[in-house]
Amino acid sequence: MSYVVALTGGVAAGKTAVERGFEALGVRAYDADVAARAVVEPGSEALAEVARVFGADALDAEGRLDRAAMRQRVFADPSARTTLEGILHPRIRTWLRDAVAADRGPYCMLSIPLLVENHAHYAWVDRILVVDAPEAVRIARLMKRDGVDEALARQMIAAQATREARLAIADDVIVNDGGVEALAGQIERLHARYLELSRQNS
C-alpha cells in the first residue's frame, strides 16, 4: 500500500486546485465525491438499500439515485441524513481503502471534504494536508463561483466544521490566499517532502 496523504479543506478554500496540482506531478488522488457516486451505481447494494429504506421516489425515472430529491429530504430531516450516511459512508470508506490498497505510486492522496467530521474512520492515513484560506477570501470566491450573496456564502461556510477544527488535525497546511504561482510552489515543496516520507516508510 502507498503512503497515504488525506487532503481536506473548507468550501472554496481551493482543495480541487491543490488536488489538480498534485495530479499534475503524477500523484493519484482518490476522491470521496467520486466514491460516493460509484457506490450507488445502478445494480449496487447501496442503491437497493436506499430504495428499500426511502422508497421508490429516492430513484429517478432511469433507476438512478435522485440526488436532488434526496438532498432536499436530508436537509429537511436530520434523521434521514443520518440514515443515508449510515448506508453510504461505510461503503465510501471501503471504496477508498480498496483504491489505496491497489495504488502502486510512492504515495497517493485521499480527497475527503468532510474529514474533520469523519476523522476517527480515517485513522489509517499517514498524514493530513489541510488547504486553508481566510474566511473573507472564501466568501468572495463563493459569491463569484456560485453566484450567491454574502449571507448565503457565510451560511455555507458555517454549515461545515470550523477552520480551527480543520487546522487542529493538520500535519501540513497549504495557505491558498494568493496566485497560482504561490500555490504551485507550496505543492512542489510538499511533494518533495511526501516522496521522502514515503521512502522512509517503505
Backbone as JSON, one array per atom type, in Angstrom:
{
  "sequence": "MSYVVALTGGVAAGKTAVERGFEALGVRAYDADVAARAVVEPGSEALAEVARVFGADALDAEGRLDRAAMRQRVFADPSARTTLEGILHPRIRTWLRDAVAADRGPYCMLSIPLLVENHAHYAWVDRILVVDAPEAVRIARLMKRDGVDEALARQMIAAQATREARLAIADDVIVNDGGVEALAGQIERLHARYLELSRQNS",
  "N": [[0.83, -1.2, 0.0], [0.48, 2.24, -0.78], [2.05, 5.17, 0.68], [-0.13, 7.33, 2.42], [-1.75, 10.35, 1.98], [-4.15, 12.35, 3.34], [-6.34, 14.72, 2.06], [-7.91, 17.75, 2.75], [-10.26, 20.48, 3.17], [-12.01, 23.54, 3.75], [-15.12, 24.67, 2.21], [-14.59, 26.32, -0.84], [-11.93, 26.83, -0.27], [-10.02, 25.93, -1.95], [-9.38, 23.29, -2.45], [-9.74, 21.56, -4.65], [-8.1, 22.72, -6.61], [-5.6, 22.3, -5.46], [-5.56, 19.51, -5.37], [-5.51, 18.98, -8.14], [-3.03, 20.09, -8.72], [-1.23, 18.33, -7.45], [-1.86, 16.02, -8.89], [-0.91, 16.76, -11.38], [1.75, 16.41, -10.97], [1.96, 13.74, -11.11], [0.78, 12.28, -9.09], [-1.63, 10.11, -7.77], [-4.99, 10.87, -6.97], [-7.61, 10.02, -4.92], [-10.97, 10.48, -4.76], [-13.46, 11.3, -2.4], [-15.96, 12.18, -3.22], [-16.2, 11.12, -5.77], [-16.17, 8.44, -5.09], [-18.56, 8.36, -3.68], [-20.43, 8.58, -5.69], [-19.85, 6.29, -7.17], [-20.52, 4.13, -5.48], [-23.27, 4.02, -5.52], [-24.1, 3.22, -7.99], [-26.36, 1.97, -10.53], [-27.71, -1.2, -9.77], [-26.13, -1.66, -7.59], [-25.54, -2.69, -4.16], [-25.86, -0.65, -2.28], [-27.56, 1.22, -3.52], [-29.88, -0.3, -3.79], [-30.5, -0.64, -1.1], [-30.96, 2.02, -0.31], [-33.28, 2.56, -1.82], [-34.98, 0.71, -0.64], [-35.16, 1.66, 1.99], [-35.89, 4.38, 1.77], [-37.87, 4.43, -0.12], [-39.36, 4.14, -3.45], [-39.33, 6.63, -4.65], [-36.9, 7.7, -4.16], [-35.37, 7.18, -6.27], [-34.65, 8.08, -9.69], [-36.32, 8.4, -12.94], [-34.81, 6.69, -14.5], [-33.89, 4.81, -12.8], [-31.74, 5.52, -11.28], [-30.01, 7.03, -8.45], [-31.87, 9.7, -7.19], [-30.51, 12.52, -6.86], [-31.09, 15.24, -6.36], [-33.65, 15.15, -5.2], [-33.13, 13.58, -2.93], [-31.3, 15.2, -1.64], [-32.9, 17.36, -0.86], [-34.59, 16.03, 0.93], [-32.83, 15.14, 2.98], [-31.85, 17.54, 3.95], [-34.13, 18.65, 5.02], [-34.75, 16.88, 7.02], [-32.99, 15.82, 9.61], [-32.68, 13.21, 10.69], [-33.11, 11.57, 8.52], [-30.9, 12.19, 7.04], [-28.85, 11.14, 8.67], [-29.51, 8.43, 8.49], [-29.15, 7.96, 5.72], [-26.4, 8.54, 5.48], [-25.45, 6.48, 7.06], [-25.88, 4.31, 5.42], [-24.32, 4.91, 3.14], [-21.7, 5.92, 3.87], [-19.95, 3.89, 5.13], [-19.51, 2.26, 2.9], [-18.34, 4.03, 1.1], [-15.94, 4.52, 2.43], [-14.81, 1.95, 2.3], [-14.49, 1.7, -0.48], [-12.58, 3.71, -0.96], [-10.47, 2.75, 0.6], [-9.88, 0.36, -0.73], [-9.06, 1.39, -3.19], [-6.72, 2.74, -2.48], [-5.23, 0.57, -1.54], [-4.68, -0.71, -3.9], [-3.04, 1.05, -5.18], [0.04, 1.92, -6.73], [1.93, 3.87, -6.62], [4.57, 5.96, -5.12], [3.38, 7.52, -3.17], [-0.05, 8.39, -2.42], [-3.1, 10.32, -2.66], [-5.96, 11.02, -0.64], [-8.91, 12.56, -1.18], [-10.96, 14.23, 0.86], [-13.72, 15.87, 1.67], [-15.23, 16.09, 4.1], [-13.5, 15.43, 6.24], [-12.81, 16.17, 8.89], [-15.22, 15.79, 10.25], [-15.41, 13.06, 10.05], [-13.14, 11.98, 11.1], [-12.24, 9.93, 12.86], [-12.7, 7.6, 11.46], [-10.72, 7.5, 9.61], [-8.26, 6.92, 10.66], [-6.23, 5.4, 9.71], [-4.79, 6.71, 7.73], [-1.66, 8.2, 6.66], [-0.91, 10.86, 6.85], [-2.16, 14.23, 7.15], [-3.27, 16.77, 5.1], [-4.22, 20.07, 5.04], [-6.03, 22.42, 3.21], [-6.11, 25.82, 3.38], [-7.73, 28.99, 3.72], [-8.3, 32.46, 4.28], [-11.42, 33.51, 5.78], [-12.72, 35.69, 4.54], [-11.68, 35.64, 1.96], [-12.66, 33.18, 1.07], [-15.41, 33.65, 1.15], [-15.66, 35.63, -0.82], [-14.86, 34.11, -3.05], [-16.89, 32.15, -3.13], [-19.15, 33.72, -3.63], [-18.56, 34.63, -6.16], [-18.11, 32.21, -7.59], [-20.43, 30.58, -7.2], [-22.46, 32.33, -7.5], [-23.87, 33.41, -5.33], [-25.27, 35.36, -2.57], [-23.66, 37.34, 0.05], [-24.64, 36.59, 2.57], [-25.63, 33.96, 2.2], [-23.27, 32.72, 1.41], [-21.81, 32.89, 3.78], [-23.41, 31.25, 5.35], [-23.04, 28.77, 4.08], [-20.37, 28.3, 4.68], [-20.53, 28.21, 7.46], [-21.95, 25.88, 7.82], [-20.18, 23.83, 7.74], [-17.41, 22.07, 9.36], [-15.41, 23.96, 11.7], [-12.8, 26.29, 10.83], [-10.75, 26.23, 12.71], [-11.05, 23.65, 13.78], [-10.35, 22.09, 11.59], [-7.66, 22.86, 11.19], [-6.62, 21.89, 13.53], [-6.33, 19.14, 13.17], [-4.42, 18.95, 11.26], [-1.4, 17.9, 9.67], [0.09, 19.13, 7.79], [-0.17, 22.32, 6.15], [-1.55, 24.1, 3.48], [-1.61, 27.36, 2.49], [-3.92, 29.02, 0.74], [-4.24, 31.75, -0.47], [-3.33, 33.39, -2.37], [-1.87, 33.84, -5.62], [-1.65, 31.61, -8.5], [1.02, 30.82, -8.83], [2.13, 30.96, -6.26], [0.72, 28.94, -5.01], [1.51, 26.7, -6.51], [4.22, 26.53, -5.81], [4.1, 25.83, -3.09], [2.89, 23.33, -3.3], [4.82, 21.87, -4.73], [6.94, 21.83, -2.89], [5.81, 20.33, -0.8], [5.32, 17.96, -2.17], [7.93, 16.98, -2.62], [8.59, 16.53, 0.02], [6.73, 14.55, 0.76], [7.47, 12.46, -0.92], [9.94, 11.86, 0.2], [9.13, 11.08, 2.8], [7.61, 8.85, 2.14], [9.59, 7.18, 1.19], [11.08, 6.75, 3.51], [9.19, 5.34, 4.88], [8.84, 2.98, 3.54]],
  "CA": [[0.0, 0.0, 0.0], [1.21, 3.5, -0.83], [1.94, 6.17, 1.74], [-1.41, 7.98, 2.14], [-1.97, 11.72, 2.47], [-5.55, 12.78, 3.24], [-6.44, 16.13, 1.69], [-9.21, 18.32, 3.06], [-10.31, 21.94, 3.23], [-13.37, 24.07, 3.76], [-15.69, 25.07, 0.93], [-13.94, 27.45, -1.52], [-10.55, 27.05, 0.17], [-9.18, 25.61, -3.1], [-8.94, 21.89, -2.37], [-9.69, 20.98, -6.0], [-6.9, 23.25, -7.28], [-4.45, 21.61, -4.86], [-5.63, 18.12, -5.87], [-5.04, 19.0, -9.54], [-1.59, 20.38, -8.69], [-0.53, 17.07, -7.15], [-2.07, 15.1, -10.02], [-0.02, 17.2, -12.46], [3.08, 15.87, -10.63], [1.9, 12.28, -11.25], [0.25, 11.66, -7.88], [-3.04, 9.75, -7.89], [-5.87, 11.36, -5.91], [-8.88, 9.29, -4.88], [-11.89, 11.5, -4.25], [-14.64, 10.77, -1.71], [-17.15, 12.51, -4.01], [-16.24, 10.11, -6.84], [-16.56, 7.19, -4.42], [-19.98, 8.46, -3.31], [-21.22, 8.28, -6.9], [-19.56, 4.91, -7.59], [-21.16, 3.1, -4.63], [-24.72, 3.95, -5.76], [-24.38, 2.9, -9.39], [-27.46, 1.0, -10.67], [-27.32, -2.59, -9.51], [-25.31, -1.77, -6.38], [-26.21, -2.98, -2.88], [-26.2, 0.61, -1.61], [-28.74, 1.81, -4.17], [-31.02, -1.14, -3.43], [-30.83, -0.35, 0.3], [-31.56, 3.36, -0.28], [-34.65, 2.43, -2.33], [-35.75, -0.05, 0.35], [-35.37, 2.47, 3.2], [-36.51, 5.68, 1.49], [-38.96, 4.28, -1.08], [-39.01, 4.21, -4.87], [-39.13, 8.01, -5.11], [-35.48, 8.07, -4.0], [-34.75, 6.92, -7.57], [-35.22, 8.83, -10.81], [-37.03, 7.57, -13.93], [-33.89, 5.7, -15.06], [-33.46, 3.89, -11.75], [-30.55, 6.03, -10.59], [-30.3, 7.83, -7.26], [-32.34, 11.06, -7.49], [-29.71, 13.3, -5.93], [-31.77, 16.49, -5.98], [-34.74, 14.8, -4.27], [-32.55, 13.12, -1.66], [-30.68, 16.36, -0.99], [-33.99, 18.09, -0.19], [-35.07, 15.23, 2.07], [-31.89, 15.1, 4.12], [-31.75, 18.87, 4.54], [-35.36, 18.89, 5.77], [-34.91, 15.89, 8.09], [-31.66, 15.35, 10.05], [-32.63, 11.75, 10.91], [-32.96, 10.97, 7.19], [-29.48, 12.38, 6.67], [-28.08, 10.16, 9.45], [-29.8, 7.11, 7.91], [-28.49, 7.88, 4.41], [-24.95, 8.46, 5.71], [-25.19, 5.14, 7.59], [-25.85, 3.39, 4.28], [-23.3, 5.25, 2.15], [-20.34, 6.22, 4.34], [-19.06, 2.71, 5.25], [-19.16, 1.78, 1.55], [-17.4, 5.01, 0.55], [-14.64, 4.26, 3.07], [-14.28, 0.7, 1.73], [-14.07, 2.02, -1.86], [-11.33, 4.48, -0.87], [-9.43, 1.86, 1.15], [-9.53, -0.57, -1.8], [-8.31, 2.16, -4.21], [-5.38, 2.97, -1.91], [-4.54, -0.72, -1.47], [-4.25, -1.07, -5.25], [-2.17, 2.1, -5.73], [1.44, 1.48, -6.78], [2.84, 5.02, -6.57], [5.24, 6.11, -3.82], [2.33, 7.96, -2.26], [-1.28, 8.82, -3.09], [-3.91, 11.23, -1.85], [-7.4, 10.81, -0.47], [-9.55, 13.87, -1.1], [-12.13, 13.99, 1.71], [-14.22, 17.17, 2.14], [-15.71, 16.06, 5.49], [-12.54, 14.63, 7.02], [-12.91, 16.52, 10.32], [-16.43, 15.15, 10.78], [-15.25, 11.59, 10.0], [-11.71, 11.78, 11.36], [-11.98, 8.65, 13.54], [-12.77, 6.5, 10.48], [-9.56, 7.56, 8.72], [-7.07, 6.86, 11.49], [-5.22, 4.62, 8.98], [-3.99, 7.51, 6.79], [-0.35, 8.53, 7.23], [-0.69, 12.29, 7.03], [-3.31, 15.06, 6.78], [-2.96, 18.07, 4.5], [-5.39, 20.96, 5.03], [-5.96, 23.62, 2.38], [-6.71, 26.86, 4.2], [-7.79, 30.35, 3.18], [-9.08, 33.32, 5.19], [-12.86, 33.47, 5.52], [-13.1, 36.75, 3.59], [-11.29, 35.14, 0.63], [-13.58, 32.1, 0.73], [-16.72, 34.27, 0.89], [-15.57, 36.28, -2.15], [-14.82, 33.03, -4.06], [-18.21, 31.53, -3.2], [-20.07, 34.67, -4.28], [-18.22, 34.65, -7.59], [-18.23, 30.87, -8.19], [-21.78, 30.03, -7.12], [-23.45, 33.38, -7.74], [-24.69, 33.58, -4.13], [-24.98, 36.6, -1.85], [-22.73, 37.15, 1.17], [-25.31, 35.88, 3.67], [-25.66, 32.53, 1.88], [-21.88, 32.26, 1.43], [-21.47, 32.7, 5.2], [-24.18, 30.07, 5.79], [-22.38, 27.58, 3.52], [-19.14, 28.1, 5.47], [-20.92, 27.86, 8.84], [-22.52, 24.52, 7.83], [-19.08, 22.86, 7.82], [-16.55, 22.15, 10.54], [-14.73, 25.25, 11.77], [-11.42, 26.38, 10.36], [-9.91, 25.81, 13.84], [-11.14, 22.19, 13.89], [-9.55, 21.52, 10.49], [-6.23, 23.09, 11.44], [-6.22, 21.08, 14.68], [-5.97, 17.77, 12.77], [-3.48, 19.04, 10.13], [0.05, 17.72, 9.75], [0.62, 20.14, 6.86], [-1.18, 23.3, 5.74], [-1.3, 24.96, 2.33], [-2.41, 28.59, 2.58], [-4.28, 29.33, -0.64], [-4.85, 33.08, -0.49], [-2.65, 34.2, -3.37], [-1.98, 33.43, -7.02], [-1.36, 30.23, -8.93], [2.46, 30.54, -8.63], [2.34, 30.72, -4.82], [0.14, 27.64, -4.73], [2.37, 25.69, -7.14], [5.45, 26.41, -5.02], [3.79, 25.07, -1.86], [2.62, 21.94, -3.71], [6.1, 21.23, -5.09], [7.71, 21.59, -1.64], [5.2, 19.21, -0.09], [5.53, 16.77, -2.99], [9.28, 16.51, -2.29], [8.55, 16.04, 1.4], [5.97, 13.29, 0.8], [8.32, 11.44, -1.54], [10.94, 11.49, 1.21], [8.43, 10.34, 3.87], [7.21, 7.53, 1.62], [10.83, 6.38, 1.15], [11.39, 6.36, 4.9], [8.13, 4.46, 5.35], [8.8, 1.7, 2.81]],
  "C": [[0.87, 1.25, 0.0], [1.13, 4.24, 0.5], [0.7, 7.01, 1.42], [-1.5, 9.35, 2.8], [-3.44, 12.05, 2.26], [-5.58, 14.29, 3.04], [-7.84, 16.64, 2.02], [-9.11, 19.84, 3.1], [-11.75, 22.39, 3.2], [-13.82, 24.46, 2.36], [-15.0, 26.34, 0.42], [-12.54, 27.79, -0.98], [-9.57, 26.76, -0.98], [-8.64, 24.2, -3.11], [-8.79, 21.27, -3.76], [-8.45, 21.44, -6.75], [-5.64, 22.56, -6.76], [-4.39, 20.16, -5.34], [-5.09, 18.05, -7.3], [-3.54, 19.25, -9.61], [-0.77, 19.14, -8.4], [-0.68, 16.07, -8.3], [-1.17, 15.47, -11.19], [1.41, 16.72, -12.22], [3.07, 14.33, -10.65], [1.35, 11.54, -10.04], [-1.24, 11.33, -8.09], [-3.81, 10.3, -6.69], [-7.2, 10.62, -6.01], [-9.88, 10.13, -4.09], [-13.13, 10.86, -3.62], [-15.92, 11.06, -2.49], [-17.32, 11.53, -5.18], [-16.7, 8.77, -6.27], [-18.05, 7.2, -4.1], [-20.89, 8.18, -4.5], [-21.06, 6.81, -7.3], [-20.36, 3.89, -6.78], [-22.67, 3.02, -4.83], [-25.05, 3.78, -7.25], [-25.56, 1.92, -9.46], [-26.96, -0.43, -10.51], [-26.52, -2.76, -8.23], [-26.17, -2.08, -5.15], [-26.7, -1.69, -2.22], [-27.46, 1.22, -2.2], [-30.0, 1.02, -3.82], [-31.47, -0.84, -2.0], [-31.47, 1.03, 0.44], [-33.02, 3.29, -0.73], [-35.55, 1.71, -1.33], [-36.12, 0.84, 1.54], [-36.19, 3.73, 2.9], [-37.67, 5.59, 0.49], [-38.5, 4.54, -2.5], [-38.76, 5.63, -5.35], [-37.73, 8.54, -4.78], [-34.72, 7.88, -5.31], [-35.42, 7.77, -8.64], [-35.84, 7.86, -11.82], [-36.15, 6.48, -14.53], [-33.37, 4.71, -14.02], [-32.17, 4.27, -11.07], [-30.97, 6.8, -9.34], [-30.72, 9.24, -7.69], [-31.68, 12.0, -6.47], [-30.42, 14.56, -5.44], [-32.87, 16.2, -4.95], [-34.19, 14.38, -2.92], [-31.9, 14.27, -0.9], [-31.74, 17.15, -0.22], [-34.47, 17.33, 1.04], [-34.12, 15.29, 3.26], [-31.68, 16.48, 4.74], [-32.96, 19.17, 5.42], [-35.45, 18.01, 7.02], [-33.54, 15.32, 8.49], [-31.58, 13.84, 10.26], [-32.5, 11.01, 9.58], [-31.51, 11.07, 6.72], [-28.61, 11.33, 7.37], [-28.26, 8.75, 8.86], [-29.07, 6.93, 6.58], [-26.97, 7.74, 4.57], [-24.57, 7.08, 6.25], [-25.12, 4.08, 6.5], [-24.61, 3.63, 3.42], [-21.88, 5.32, 2.7], [-19.45, 4.99, 4.53], [-18.62, 2.2, 3.89], [-18.18, 2.73, 0.86], [-16.01, 4.76, 1.12], [-14.0, 2.98, 2.52], [-13.75, 0.94, 0.32], [-12.72, 2.74, -1.84], [-10.18, 3.59, -0.38], [-8.94, 0.89, 0.07], [-8.69, 0.14, -2.87], [-6.87, 2.39, -3.74], [-4.57, 1.68, -1.9], [-3.99, -1.13, -2.83], [-3.26, -0.07, -5.85], [-0.71, 1.65, -5.65], [2.42, 2.65, -6.81], [3.55, 5.09, -5.23], [4.29, 6.64, -2.75], [1.1, 8.35, -3.09], [-2.06, 9.71, -2.14], [-5.34, 10.74, -1.78], [-8.0, 12.19, -0.3], [-10.89, 13.71, -0.38], [-12.65, 15.32, 2.26], [-14.59, 17.17, 3.63], [-14.79, 15.23, 6.39], [-12.64, 14.92, 8.51], [-14.08, 15.77, 10.95], [-16.3, 13.64, 10.86], [-13.83, 11.15, 10.34], [-11.4, 10.39, 11.92], [-11.94, 7.48, 12.55], [-11.54, 6.45, 9.56], [-8.25, 7.59, 9.51], [-5.92, 6.15, 10.78], [-4.42, 5.45, 7.99], [-2.69, 7.93, 7.47], [-0.2, 10.0, 7.59], [-1.93, 13.06, 6.57], [-2.83, 16.42, 6.31], [-4.24, 18.89, 4.42], [-5.1, 22.15, 4.12], [-6.75, 24.7, 3.12], [-6.71, 28.19, 3.45], [-8.62, 31.19, 4.15], [-10.56, 33.34, 4.79], [-13.29, 34.5, 4.47], [-12.8, 36.33, 2.15], [-12.29, 34.08, 0.17], [-14.97, 32.66, 0.41], [-16.72, 34.9, -0.5], [-15.57, 35.22, -3.26], [-16.19, 32.4, -4.24], [-19.2, 32.43, -3.94], [-19.84, 34.69, -5.79], [-18.52, 33.3, -8.26], [-19.68, 30.41, -8.28], [-22.87, 31.08, -7.35], [-24.39, 33.6, -6.56], [-24.37, 34.91, -3.46], [-24.11, 36.29, -0.62], [-23.36, 36.34, 2.3], [-25.32, 34.37, 3.43], [-24.25, 31.95, 1.89], [-21.44, 32.0, 2.88], [-22.17, 31.46, 5.78], [-23.5, 28.78, 5.33], [-21.11, 27.26, 4.3], [-19.48, 27.62, 6.88], [-21.45, 26.43, 8.94], [-21.44, 23.45, 7.96], [-18.34, 22.98, 9.16], [-15.81, 23.5, 10.52], [-13.31, 25.15, 11.21], [-10.46, 25.87, 11.45], [-9.88, 24.28, 13.97], [-10.33, 21.51, 12.8], [-8.07, 21.67, 10.77], [-5.72, 22.22, 12.59], [-5.8, 19.67, 14.29], [-4.87, 17.76, 11.69], [-2.06, 18.68, 10.52], [0.74, 18.78, 8.9], [-0.52, 21.06, 6.45], [-0.68, 24.02, 4.49], [-2.21, 26.17, 2.48], [-2.66, 29.07, 1.15], [-5.0, 30.69, -0.69], [-4.21, 33.99, -1.54], [-2.87, 33.65, -4.77], [-1.59, 31.99, -7.25], [0.09, 29.87, -8.63], [2.74, 30.2, -7.17], [1.84, 29.34, -4.44], [1.05, 26.53, -5.28], [3.65, 25.46, -6.34], [5.22, 25.6, -3.76], [3.56, 23.58, -2.19], [3.92, 21.21, -4.02], [6.93, 20.92, -3.85], [7.14, 20.39, -0.88], [5.36, 17.9, -0.85], [6.9, 16.15, -2.68], [9.3, 15.89, -0.89], [7.83, 14.68, 1.47], [6.72, 12.15, 0.12], [9.35, 10.92, -0.54], [10.29, 10.65, 2.33], [8.04, 8.95, 3.4], [8.43, 6.6, 1.52], [11.18, 5.86, 2.54], [10.42, 5.29, 5.4], [8.19, 3.07, 4.72], [9.85, 0.74, 3.32]]
}
